[in-house]
Short mmCIF file of C-alpha atoms and ligand atoms in Angstrom, two decimals:
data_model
loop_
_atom_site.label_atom_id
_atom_site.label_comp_id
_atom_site.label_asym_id
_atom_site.label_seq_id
_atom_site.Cartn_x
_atom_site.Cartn_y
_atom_site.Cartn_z
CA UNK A 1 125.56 129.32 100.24
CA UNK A 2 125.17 127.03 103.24
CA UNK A 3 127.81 125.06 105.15
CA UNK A 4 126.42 121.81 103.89
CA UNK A 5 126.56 123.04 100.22
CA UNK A 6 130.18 124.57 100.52
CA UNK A 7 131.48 121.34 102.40
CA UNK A 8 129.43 118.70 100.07
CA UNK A 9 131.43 120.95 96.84
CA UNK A 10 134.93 121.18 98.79
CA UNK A 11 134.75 117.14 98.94
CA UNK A 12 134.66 116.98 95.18
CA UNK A 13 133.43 113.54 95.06
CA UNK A 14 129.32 112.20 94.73
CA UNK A 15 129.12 111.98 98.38
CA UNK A 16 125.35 112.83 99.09
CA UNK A 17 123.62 113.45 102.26
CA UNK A 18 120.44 113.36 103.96
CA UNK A 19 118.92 115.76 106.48
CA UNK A 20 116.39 114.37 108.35
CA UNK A 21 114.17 118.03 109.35
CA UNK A 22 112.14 118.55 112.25
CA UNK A 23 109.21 119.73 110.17
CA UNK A 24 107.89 122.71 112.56
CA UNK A 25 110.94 124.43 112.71
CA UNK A 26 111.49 125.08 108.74
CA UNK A 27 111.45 128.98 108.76
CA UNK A 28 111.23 129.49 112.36
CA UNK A 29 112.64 132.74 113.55
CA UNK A 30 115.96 130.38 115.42
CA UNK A 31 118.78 130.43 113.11
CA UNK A 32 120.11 126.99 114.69
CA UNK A 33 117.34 125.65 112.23
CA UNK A 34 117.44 125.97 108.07
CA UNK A 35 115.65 127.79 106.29
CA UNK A 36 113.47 127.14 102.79
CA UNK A 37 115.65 128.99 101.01
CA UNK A 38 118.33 126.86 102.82
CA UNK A 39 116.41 123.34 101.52
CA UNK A 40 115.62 124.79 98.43
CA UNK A 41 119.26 125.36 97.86
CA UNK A 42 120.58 122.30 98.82
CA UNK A 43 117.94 120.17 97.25
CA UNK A 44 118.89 121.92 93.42
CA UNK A 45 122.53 121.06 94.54
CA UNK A 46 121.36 116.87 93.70
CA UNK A 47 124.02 116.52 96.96
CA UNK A 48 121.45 116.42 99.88
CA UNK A 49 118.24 114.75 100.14
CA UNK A 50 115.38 115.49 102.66
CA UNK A 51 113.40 113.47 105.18
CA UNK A 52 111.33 113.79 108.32
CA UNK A 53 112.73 113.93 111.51
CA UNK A 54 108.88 113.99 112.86
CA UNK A 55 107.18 117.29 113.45
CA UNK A 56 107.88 118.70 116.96
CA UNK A 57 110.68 116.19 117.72
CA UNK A 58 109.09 114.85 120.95
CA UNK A 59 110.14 111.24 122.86
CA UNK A 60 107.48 109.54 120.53
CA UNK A 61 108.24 105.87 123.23
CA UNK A 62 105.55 108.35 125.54
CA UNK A 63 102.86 109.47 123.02
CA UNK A 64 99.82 107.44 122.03
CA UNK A 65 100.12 105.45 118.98
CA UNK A 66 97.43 108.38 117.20
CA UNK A 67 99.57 110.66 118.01
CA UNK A 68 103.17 109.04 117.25
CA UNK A 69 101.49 108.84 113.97
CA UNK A 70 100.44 112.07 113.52
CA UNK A 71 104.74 113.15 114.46
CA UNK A 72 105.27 111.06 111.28
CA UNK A 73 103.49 111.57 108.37
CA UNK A 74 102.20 115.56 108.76
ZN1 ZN B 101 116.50 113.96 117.27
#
């Protein structure tokens, strides 16, 4: 069970959260980054919601407007 899960239970109230992923590293090899078992779990929980937190996670204020948009909605 993940930290999130365990500490979302432990509160015992309908608290919810949202996790706002930087989409590239979902089931990279770094453990600092969650899993999709790790989503998958949390998600079924009806605690924590997902969103993007773009792609690569790059200073978007010095990309091209193409490419800021690209960050987003991959
Ligand atoms: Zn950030």
């Amino acid at each position: 069970m993940t930290i999130t899960v365990l500490y979302l239970k432990q509160l015992k109230t309908d608290i919810k959260a949202t996790i706002n992923l930087i989409t590239s590293k979902i089931d990279c090899k770094d453990s600092y980054y969650i899993n999709l078992d790790q989503i998958e779990e949390m998600k079924r929980t009806g605690l924590v919601s997902f969103g993007s937190h773009t792609v690569h996670h790059l200073e978007l204020n010095r990309m091209s407007y193409d490419y800021q948009f690209r960050e987003i909605t991959i």
